[in-house]
PDB file of C-alpha atoms in Angstrom:
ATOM      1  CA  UNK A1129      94.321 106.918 130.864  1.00  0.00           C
ATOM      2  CA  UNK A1130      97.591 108.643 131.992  1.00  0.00           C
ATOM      3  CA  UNK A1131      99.406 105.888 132.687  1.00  0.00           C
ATOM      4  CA  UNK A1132      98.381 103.938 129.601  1.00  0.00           C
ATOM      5  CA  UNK A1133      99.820 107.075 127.584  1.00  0.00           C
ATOM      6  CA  UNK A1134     103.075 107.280 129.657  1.00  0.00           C
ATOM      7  CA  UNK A1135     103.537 103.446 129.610  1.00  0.00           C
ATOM      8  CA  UNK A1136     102.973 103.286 125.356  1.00  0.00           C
ATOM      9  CA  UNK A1137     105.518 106.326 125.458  1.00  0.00           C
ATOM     10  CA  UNK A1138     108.087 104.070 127.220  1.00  0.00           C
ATOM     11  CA  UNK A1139     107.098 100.806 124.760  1.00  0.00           C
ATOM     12  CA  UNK A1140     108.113 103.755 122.067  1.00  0.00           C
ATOM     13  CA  UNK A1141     110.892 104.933 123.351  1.00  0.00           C
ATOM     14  CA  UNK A1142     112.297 101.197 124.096  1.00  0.00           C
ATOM     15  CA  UNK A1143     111.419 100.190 120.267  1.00  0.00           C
ATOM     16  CA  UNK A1144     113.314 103.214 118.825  1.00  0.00           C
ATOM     17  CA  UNK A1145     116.427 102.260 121.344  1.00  0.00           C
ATOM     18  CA  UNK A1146     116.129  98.996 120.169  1.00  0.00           C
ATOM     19  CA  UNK A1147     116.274  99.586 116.300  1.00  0.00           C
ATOM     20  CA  UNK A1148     119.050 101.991 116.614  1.00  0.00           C
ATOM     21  CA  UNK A1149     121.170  99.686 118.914  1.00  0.00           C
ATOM     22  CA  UNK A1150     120.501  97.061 116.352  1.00  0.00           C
ATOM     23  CA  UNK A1151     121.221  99.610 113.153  1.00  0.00           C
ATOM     24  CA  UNK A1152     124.676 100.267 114.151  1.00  0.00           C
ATOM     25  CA  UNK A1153     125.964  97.259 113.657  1.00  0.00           C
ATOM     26  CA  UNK A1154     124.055  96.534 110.574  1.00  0.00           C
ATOM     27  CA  UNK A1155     126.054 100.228 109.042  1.00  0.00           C
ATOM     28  CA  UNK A1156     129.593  99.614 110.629  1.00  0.00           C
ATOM     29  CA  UNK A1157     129.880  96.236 109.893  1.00  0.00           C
ATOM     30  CA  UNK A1158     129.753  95.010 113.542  1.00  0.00           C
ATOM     31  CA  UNK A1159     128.470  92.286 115.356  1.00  0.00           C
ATOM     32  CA  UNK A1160     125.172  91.857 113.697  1.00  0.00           C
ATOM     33  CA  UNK A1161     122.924  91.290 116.806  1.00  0.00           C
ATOM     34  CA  UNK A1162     123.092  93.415 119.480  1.00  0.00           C
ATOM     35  CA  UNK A1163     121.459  91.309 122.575  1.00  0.00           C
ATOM     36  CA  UNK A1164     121.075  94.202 124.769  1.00  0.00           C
ATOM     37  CA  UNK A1165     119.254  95.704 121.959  1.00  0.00           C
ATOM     38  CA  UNK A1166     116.871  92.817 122.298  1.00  0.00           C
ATOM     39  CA  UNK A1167     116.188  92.860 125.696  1.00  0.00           C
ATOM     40  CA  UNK A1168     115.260  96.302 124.930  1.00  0.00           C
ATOM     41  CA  UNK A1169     112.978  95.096 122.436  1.00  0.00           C
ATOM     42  CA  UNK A1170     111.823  92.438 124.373  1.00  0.00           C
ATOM     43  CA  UNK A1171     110.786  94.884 127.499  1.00  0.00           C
ATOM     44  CA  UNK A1172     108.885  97.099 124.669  1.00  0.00           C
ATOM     45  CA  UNK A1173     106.358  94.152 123.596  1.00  0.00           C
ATOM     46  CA  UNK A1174     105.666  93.178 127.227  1.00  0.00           C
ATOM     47  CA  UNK A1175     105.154  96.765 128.117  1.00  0.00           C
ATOM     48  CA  UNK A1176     102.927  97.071 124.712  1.00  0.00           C
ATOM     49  CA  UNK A1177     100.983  93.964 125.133  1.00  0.00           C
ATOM     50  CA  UNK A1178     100.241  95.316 128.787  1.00  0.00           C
ATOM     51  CA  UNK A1179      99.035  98.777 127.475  1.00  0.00           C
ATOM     52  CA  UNK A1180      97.002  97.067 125.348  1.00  0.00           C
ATOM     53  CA  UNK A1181      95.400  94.597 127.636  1.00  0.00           C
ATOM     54  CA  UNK A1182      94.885  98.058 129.929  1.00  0.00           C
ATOM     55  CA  UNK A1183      93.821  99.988 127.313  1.00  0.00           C
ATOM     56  CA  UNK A1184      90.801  97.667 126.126  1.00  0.00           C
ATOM     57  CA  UNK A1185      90.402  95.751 129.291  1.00  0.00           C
ATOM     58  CA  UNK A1186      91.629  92.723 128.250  1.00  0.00           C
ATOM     59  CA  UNK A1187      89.513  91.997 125.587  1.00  0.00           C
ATOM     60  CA  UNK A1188      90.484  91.961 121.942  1.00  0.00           C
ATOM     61  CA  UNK A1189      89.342  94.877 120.263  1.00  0.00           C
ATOM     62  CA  UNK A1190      89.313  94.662 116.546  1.00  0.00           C
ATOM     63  CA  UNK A1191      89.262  98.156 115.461  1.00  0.00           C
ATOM     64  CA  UNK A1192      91.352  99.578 112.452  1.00  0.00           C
ATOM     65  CA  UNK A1193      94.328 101.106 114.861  1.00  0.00           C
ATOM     66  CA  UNK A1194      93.808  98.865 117.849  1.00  0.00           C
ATOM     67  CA  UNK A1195      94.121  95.535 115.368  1.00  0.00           C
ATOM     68  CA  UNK A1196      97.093  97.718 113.557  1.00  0.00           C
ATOM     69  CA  UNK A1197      98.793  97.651 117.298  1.00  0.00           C
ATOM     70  CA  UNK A1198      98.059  94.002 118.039  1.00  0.00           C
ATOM     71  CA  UNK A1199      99.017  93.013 115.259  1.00  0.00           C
ATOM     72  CA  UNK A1200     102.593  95.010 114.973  1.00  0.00           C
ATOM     73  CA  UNK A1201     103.004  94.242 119.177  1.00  0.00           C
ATOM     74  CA  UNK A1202     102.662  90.107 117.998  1.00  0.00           C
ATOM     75  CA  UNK A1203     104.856  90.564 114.677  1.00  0.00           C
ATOM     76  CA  UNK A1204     107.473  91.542 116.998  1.00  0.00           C
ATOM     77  CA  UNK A1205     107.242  88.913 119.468  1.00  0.00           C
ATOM     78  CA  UNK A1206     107.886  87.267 117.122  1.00  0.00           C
ATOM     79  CA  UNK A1207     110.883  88.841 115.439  1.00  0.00           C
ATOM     80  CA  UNK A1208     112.578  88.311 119.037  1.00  0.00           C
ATOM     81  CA  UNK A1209     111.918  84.613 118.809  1.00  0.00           C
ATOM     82  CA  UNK A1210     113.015  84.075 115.647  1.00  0.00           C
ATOM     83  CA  UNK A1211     116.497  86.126 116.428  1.00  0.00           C
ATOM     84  CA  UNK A1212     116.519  83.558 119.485  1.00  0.00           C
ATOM     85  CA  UNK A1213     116.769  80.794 116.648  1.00  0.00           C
ATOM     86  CA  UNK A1214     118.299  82.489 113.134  1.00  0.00           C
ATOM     87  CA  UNK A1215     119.680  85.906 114.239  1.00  0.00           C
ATOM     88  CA  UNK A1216     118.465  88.215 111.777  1.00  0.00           C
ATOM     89  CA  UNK A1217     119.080  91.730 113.513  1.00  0.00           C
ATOM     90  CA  UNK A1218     118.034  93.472 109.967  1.00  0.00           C
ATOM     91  CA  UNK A1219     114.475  92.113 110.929  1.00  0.00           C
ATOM     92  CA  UNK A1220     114.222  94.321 113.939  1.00  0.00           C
ATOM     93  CA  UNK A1221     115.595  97.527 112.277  1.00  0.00           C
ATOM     94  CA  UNK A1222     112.405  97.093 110.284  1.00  0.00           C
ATOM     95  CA  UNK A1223     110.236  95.834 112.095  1.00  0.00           C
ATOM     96  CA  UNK A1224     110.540  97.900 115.353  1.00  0.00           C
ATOM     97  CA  UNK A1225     110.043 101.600 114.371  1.00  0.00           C
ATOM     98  CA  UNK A1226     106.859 100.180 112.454  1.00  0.00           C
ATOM     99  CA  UNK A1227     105.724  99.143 115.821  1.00  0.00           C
ATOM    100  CA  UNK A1228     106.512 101.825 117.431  1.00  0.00           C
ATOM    101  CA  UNK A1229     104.537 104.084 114.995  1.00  0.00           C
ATOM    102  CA  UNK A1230     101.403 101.813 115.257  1.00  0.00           C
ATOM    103  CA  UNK A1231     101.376 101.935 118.322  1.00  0.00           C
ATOM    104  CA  UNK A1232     101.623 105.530 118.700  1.00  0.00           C
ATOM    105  CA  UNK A1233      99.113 105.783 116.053  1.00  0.00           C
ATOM    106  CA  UNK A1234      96.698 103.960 118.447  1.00  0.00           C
ATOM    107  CA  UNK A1235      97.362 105.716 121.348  1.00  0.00           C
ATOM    108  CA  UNK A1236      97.554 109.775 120.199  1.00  0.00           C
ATOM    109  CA  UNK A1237      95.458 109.522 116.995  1.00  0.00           C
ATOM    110  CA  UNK A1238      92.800 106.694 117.258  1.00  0.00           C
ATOM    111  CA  UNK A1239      89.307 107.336 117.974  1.00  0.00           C
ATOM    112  CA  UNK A1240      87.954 106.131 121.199  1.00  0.00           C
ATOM    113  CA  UNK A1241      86.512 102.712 120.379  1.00  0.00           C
ATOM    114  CA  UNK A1242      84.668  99.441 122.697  1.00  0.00           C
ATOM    115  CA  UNK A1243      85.554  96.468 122.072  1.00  0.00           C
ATOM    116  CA  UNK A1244      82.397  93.862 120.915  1.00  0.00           C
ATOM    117  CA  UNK A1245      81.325  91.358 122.405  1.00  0.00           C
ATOM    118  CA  UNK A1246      82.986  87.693 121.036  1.00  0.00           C
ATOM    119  CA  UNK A1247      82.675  84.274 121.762  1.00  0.00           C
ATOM    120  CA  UNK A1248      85.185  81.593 122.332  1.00  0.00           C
ATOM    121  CA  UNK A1249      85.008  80.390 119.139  1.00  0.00           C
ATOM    122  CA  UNK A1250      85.210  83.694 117.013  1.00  0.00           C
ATOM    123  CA  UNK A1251      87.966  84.634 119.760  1.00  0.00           C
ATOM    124  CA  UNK A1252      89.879  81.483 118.318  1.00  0.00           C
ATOM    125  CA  UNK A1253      89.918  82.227 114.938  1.00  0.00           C
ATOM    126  CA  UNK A1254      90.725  85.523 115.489  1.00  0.00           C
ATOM    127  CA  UNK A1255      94.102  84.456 117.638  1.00  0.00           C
ATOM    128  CA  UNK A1256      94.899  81.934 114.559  1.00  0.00           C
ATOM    129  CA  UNK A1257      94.509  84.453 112.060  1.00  0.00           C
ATOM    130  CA  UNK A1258      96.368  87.153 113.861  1.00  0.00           C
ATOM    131  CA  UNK A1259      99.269  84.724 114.548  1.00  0.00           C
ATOM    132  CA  UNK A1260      99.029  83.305 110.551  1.00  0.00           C
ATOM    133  CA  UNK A1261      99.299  86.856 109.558  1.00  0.00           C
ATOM    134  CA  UNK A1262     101.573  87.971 112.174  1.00  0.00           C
ATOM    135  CA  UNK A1263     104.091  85.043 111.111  1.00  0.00           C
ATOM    136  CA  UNK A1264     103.580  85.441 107.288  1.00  0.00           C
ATOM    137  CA  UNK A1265     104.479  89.146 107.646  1.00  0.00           C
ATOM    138  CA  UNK A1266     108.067  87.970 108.695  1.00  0.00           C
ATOM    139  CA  UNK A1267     108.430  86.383 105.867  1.00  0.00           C
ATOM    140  CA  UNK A1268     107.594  88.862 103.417  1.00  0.00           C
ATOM    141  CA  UNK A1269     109.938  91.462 105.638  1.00  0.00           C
ATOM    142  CA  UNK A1270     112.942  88.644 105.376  1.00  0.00           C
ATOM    143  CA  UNK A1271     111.474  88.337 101.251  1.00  0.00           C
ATOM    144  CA  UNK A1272     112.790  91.543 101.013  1.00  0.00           C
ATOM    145  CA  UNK A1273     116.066  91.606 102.914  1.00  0.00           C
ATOM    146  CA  UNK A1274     116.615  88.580 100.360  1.00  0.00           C
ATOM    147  CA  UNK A1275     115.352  90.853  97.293  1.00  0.00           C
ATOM    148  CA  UNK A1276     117.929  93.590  98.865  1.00  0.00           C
ATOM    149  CA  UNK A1277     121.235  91.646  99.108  1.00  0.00           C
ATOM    150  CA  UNK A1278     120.571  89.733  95.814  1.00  0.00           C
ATOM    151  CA  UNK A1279     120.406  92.872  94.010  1.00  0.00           C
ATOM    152  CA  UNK A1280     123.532  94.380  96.196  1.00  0.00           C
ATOM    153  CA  UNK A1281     125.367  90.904  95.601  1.00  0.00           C
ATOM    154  CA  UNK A1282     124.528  91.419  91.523  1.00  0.00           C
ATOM    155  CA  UNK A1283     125.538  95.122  91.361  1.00  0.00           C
ATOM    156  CA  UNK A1284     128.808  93.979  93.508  1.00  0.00           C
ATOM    157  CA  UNK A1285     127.560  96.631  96.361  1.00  0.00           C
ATOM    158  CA  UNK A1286     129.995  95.407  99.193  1.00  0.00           C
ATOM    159  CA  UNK A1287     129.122  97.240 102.208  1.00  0.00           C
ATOM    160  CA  UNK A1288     129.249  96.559 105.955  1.00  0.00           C
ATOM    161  CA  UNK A1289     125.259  96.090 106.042  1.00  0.00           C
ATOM    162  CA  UNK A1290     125.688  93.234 103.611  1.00  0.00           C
ATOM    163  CA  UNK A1291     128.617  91.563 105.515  1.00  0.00           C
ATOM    164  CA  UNK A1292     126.401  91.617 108.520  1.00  0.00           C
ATOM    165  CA  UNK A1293     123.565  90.505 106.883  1.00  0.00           C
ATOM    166  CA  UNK A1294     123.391  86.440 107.360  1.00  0.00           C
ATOM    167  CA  UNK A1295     124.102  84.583 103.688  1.00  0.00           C
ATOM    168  CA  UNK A1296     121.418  84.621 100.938  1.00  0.00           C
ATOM    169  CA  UNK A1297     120.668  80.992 101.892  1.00  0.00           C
ATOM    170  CA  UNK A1298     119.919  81.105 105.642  1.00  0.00           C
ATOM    171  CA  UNK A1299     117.796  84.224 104.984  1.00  0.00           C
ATOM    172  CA  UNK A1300     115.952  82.435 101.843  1.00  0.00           C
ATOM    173  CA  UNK A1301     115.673  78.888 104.370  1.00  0.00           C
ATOM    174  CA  UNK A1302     114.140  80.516 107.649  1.00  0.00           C
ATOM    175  CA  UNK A1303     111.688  82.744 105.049  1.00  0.00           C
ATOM    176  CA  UNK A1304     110.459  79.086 103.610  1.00  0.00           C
ATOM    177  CA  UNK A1305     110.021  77.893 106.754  1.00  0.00           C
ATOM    178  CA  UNK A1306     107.891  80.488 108.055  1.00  0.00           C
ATOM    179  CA  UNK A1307     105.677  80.563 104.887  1.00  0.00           C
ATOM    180  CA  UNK A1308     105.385  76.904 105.865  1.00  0.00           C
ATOM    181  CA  UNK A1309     104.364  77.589 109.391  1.00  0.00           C
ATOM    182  CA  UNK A1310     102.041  80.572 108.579  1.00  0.00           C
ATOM    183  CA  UNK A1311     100.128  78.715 105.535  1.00  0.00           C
ATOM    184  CA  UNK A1312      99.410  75.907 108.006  1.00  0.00           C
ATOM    185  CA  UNK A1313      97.836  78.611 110.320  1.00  0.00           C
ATOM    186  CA  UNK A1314      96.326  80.157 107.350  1.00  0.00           C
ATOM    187  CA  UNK A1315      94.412  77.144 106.618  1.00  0.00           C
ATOM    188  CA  UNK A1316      93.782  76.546 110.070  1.00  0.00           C
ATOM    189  CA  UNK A1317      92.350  80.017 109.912  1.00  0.00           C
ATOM    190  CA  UNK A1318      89.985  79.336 106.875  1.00  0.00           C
ATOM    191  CA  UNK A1319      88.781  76.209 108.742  1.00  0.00           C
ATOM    192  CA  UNK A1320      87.623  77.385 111.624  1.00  0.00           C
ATOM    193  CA  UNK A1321      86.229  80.254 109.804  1.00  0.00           C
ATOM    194  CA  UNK A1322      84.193  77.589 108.184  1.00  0.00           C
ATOM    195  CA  UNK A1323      83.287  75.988 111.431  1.00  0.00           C
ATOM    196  CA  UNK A1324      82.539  79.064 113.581  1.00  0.00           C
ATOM    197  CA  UNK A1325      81.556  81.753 111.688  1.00  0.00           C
ATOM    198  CA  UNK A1326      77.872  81.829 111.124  1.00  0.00           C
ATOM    199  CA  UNK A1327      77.862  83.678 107.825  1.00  0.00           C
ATOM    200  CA  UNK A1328      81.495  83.323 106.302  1.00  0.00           C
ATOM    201  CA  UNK A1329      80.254  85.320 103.233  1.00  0.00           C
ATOM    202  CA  UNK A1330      78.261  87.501 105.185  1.00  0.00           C
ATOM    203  CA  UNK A1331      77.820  91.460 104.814  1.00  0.00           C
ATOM    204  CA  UNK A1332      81.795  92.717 105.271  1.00  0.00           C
ATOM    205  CA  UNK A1333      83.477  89.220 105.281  1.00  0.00           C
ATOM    206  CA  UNK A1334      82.868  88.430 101.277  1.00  0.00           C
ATOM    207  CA  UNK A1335      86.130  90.204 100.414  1.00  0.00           C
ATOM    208  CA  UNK A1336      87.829  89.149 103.710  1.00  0.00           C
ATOM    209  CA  UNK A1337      87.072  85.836 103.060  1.00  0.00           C
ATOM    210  CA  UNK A1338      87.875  85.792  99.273  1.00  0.00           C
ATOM    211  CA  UNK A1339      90.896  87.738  99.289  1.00  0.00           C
ATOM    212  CA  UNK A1340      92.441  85.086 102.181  1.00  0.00           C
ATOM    213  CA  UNK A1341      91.878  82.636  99.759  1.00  0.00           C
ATOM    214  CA  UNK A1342      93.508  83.779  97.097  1.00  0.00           C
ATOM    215  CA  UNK A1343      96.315  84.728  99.424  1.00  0.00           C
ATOM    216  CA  UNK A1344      96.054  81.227 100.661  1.00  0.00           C
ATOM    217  CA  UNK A1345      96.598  80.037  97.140  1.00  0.00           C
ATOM    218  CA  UNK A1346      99.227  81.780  96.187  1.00  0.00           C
ATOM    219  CA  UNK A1347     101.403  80.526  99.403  1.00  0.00           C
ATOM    220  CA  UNK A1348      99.915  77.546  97.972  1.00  0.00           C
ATOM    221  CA  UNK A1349     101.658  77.462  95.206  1.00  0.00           C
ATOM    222  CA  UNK A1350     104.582  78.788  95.834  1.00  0.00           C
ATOM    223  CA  UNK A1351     105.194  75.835  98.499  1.00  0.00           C
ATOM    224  CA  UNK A1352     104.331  73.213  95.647  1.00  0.00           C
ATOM    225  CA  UNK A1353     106.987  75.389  93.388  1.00  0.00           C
ATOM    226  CA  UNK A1354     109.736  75.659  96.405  1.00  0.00           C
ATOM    227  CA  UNK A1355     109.255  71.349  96.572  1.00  0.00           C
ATOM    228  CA  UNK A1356     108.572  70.620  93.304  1.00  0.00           C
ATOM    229  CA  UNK A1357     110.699  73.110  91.117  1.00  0.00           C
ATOM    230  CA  UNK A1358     113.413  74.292  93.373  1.00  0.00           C
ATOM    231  CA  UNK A1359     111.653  77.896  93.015  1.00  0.00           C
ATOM    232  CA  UNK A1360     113.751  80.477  94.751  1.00  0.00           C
ATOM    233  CA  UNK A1361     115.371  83.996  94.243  1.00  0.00           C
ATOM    234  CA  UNK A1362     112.998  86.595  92.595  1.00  0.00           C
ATOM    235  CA  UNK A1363     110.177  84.061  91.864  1.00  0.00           C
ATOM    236  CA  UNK A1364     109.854  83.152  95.496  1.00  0.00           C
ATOM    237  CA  UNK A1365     110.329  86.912  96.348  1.00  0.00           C
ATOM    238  CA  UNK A1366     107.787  87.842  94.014  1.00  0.00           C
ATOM    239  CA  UNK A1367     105.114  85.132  94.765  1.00  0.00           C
ATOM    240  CA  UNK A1368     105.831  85.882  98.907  1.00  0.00           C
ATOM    241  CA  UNK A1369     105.252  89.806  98.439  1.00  0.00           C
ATOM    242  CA  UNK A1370     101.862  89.331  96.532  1.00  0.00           C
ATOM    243  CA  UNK A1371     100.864  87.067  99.118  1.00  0.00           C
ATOM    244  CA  UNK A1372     101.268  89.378 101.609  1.00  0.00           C
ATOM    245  CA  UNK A1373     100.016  92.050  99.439  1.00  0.00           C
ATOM    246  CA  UNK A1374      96.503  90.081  99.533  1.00  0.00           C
ATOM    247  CA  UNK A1375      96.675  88.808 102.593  1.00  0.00           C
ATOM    248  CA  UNK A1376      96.715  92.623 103.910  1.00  0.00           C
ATOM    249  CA  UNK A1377      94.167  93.724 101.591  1.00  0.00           C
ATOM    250  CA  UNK A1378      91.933  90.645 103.201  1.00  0.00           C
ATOM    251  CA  UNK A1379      92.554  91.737 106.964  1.00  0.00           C
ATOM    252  CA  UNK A1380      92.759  95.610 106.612  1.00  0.00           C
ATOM    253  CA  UNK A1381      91.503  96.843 103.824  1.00  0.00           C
ATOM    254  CA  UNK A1382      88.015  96.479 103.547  1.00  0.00           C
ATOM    255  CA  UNK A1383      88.428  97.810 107.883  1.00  0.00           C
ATOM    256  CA  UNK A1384      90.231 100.865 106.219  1.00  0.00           C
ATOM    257  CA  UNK A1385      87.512 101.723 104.138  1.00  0.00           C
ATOM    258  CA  UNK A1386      84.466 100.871 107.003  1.00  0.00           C
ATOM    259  CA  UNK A1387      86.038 102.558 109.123  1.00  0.00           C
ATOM    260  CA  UNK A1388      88.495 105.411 107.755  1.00  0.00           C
ATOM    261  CA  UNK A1389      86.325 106.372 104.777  1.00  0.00           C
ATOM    262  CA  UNK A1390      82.770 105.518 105.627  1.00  0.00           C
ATOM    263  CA  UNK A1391      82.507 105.613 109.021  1.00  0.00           C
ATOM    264  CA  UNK A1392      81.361 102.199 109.776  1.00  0.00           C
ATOM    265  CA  UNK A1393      81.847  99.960 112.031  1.00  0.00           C
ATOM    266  CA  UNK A1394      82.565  96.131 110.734  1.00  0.00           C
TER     267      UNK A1394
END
């Protein structure tokens, strides 16, 4: 247990590094990514995936604070790979602190918890979901960078952070393709919801299952707008954040109130 609390320590320390390596630029109008500061960032999520595996004994465990982790430890995976292919360093001034906190929130202030018991199939639905929402929180993290420099661009706020911030278009681009990529894992995470869940409107997945959908539609139809009507700018910014906003009502908020409030477990 020591070593699991002096190895999330170091993850925390090595996310903190990283977003302040990667702020600097961002405020002095600098090179905007910092690749030492993502090798930093990169040791953190290996070092966080490994206290996790550790911590629950390699098993998922779907808790309120342990999902919270998994969940911020895969969101910023996946902010590295995505500065591999569009550098965006803003995304990891955001995104890595959050970690960090989650996953000290896990470690110092989460109640001791087992992990159940899953099968192969639930396990895959649960990896598919996780990754959908992991992806589509990107997106709604780069819809509001977009929401940020429009409104800078509009009030003619010229500052280093915006110089260094890549142009409206890239940003507004790589944020359509990710809603892309995460509403086909979306779907893929309805459908095998469908296939392998035994009671998909069961006792504590009825809002889970309904709020996905919604969230689900509205990607939906923002997609159709994007290739239909050209939507972009606040509309798409709009449309991503409520998204989002179900989509994290669906995965945490009916755990939030089982577990935080009446002391269930899901």
């Amino acid at each position: 247990m020591a070593a699991i609390v002096l190895f999330a320590l170091l993850a925390i320390v090595l996310y903190l590094t990283a977003a302040t390596a990667l702020a600097r630029p961002l405020l002095s109008g600098g090179q905007p990514l910092n690749r030492s500061a993502l090798l930093l960032a990169g040791a953190a999520v290996v070092i966080h995936a490994g206290t996790l595996l550790s911590a629950h004994r390699g098993s998922l465990d779907l808790h309120f604070f342990s999902a919270l982790s998994l969940v911020a430890c895969v969101v910023s995976a996946l902010t590295l790979v995505v500065n591999i292919w569009r550098p965006v360093a803003a995304l990891g001034v955001i995104v890595f602190p959050l970690t960090a906190l989650l996953l000290a929130l896990d470690t110092f202030a989460a109640p001791v918890t087992v992990p159940l018991a899953l099968e192969w199939q639930i396990k895959l639905h649960v990896i598919v979901a996780l990754v959908a929402f992991s992806v589509l929180s990107i997106a709604a993290v780069l819809a509001i960078l977009l929401a940020v420099q429009e409104r800078a661009l509009r009030h003619r706020q010229f500052g280093p952070w915006l110089r260094a911030l890549p142009p409206l278009t890239l940003t507004e681009t790589l944020m359509f393709r990710l809603i892309g990529a995460g509403f086909l894992l979306l779907t893929l995470t309805l459908l095998t919801g469908i296939l392998f869940v035994d009671n998909l409107f069961g006792q504590h997945l009825i809002h889970k299952t309904v709020l996905s959908i919604i969230a689900w539609l509205v990607f939906g139809t923002l997609l159709y707008g994007r290739w239909r009507h050209g939507w972009r700018g606040r509309s798409a910014v709009n449309l991503t954040l409520i998204g989002m906003g179900v989509l994290l009502l669906a995965f945490f908020g009916t755990k939030a109130v089982l577990e935080l409030i009446l002391h269930r477990t899901p």
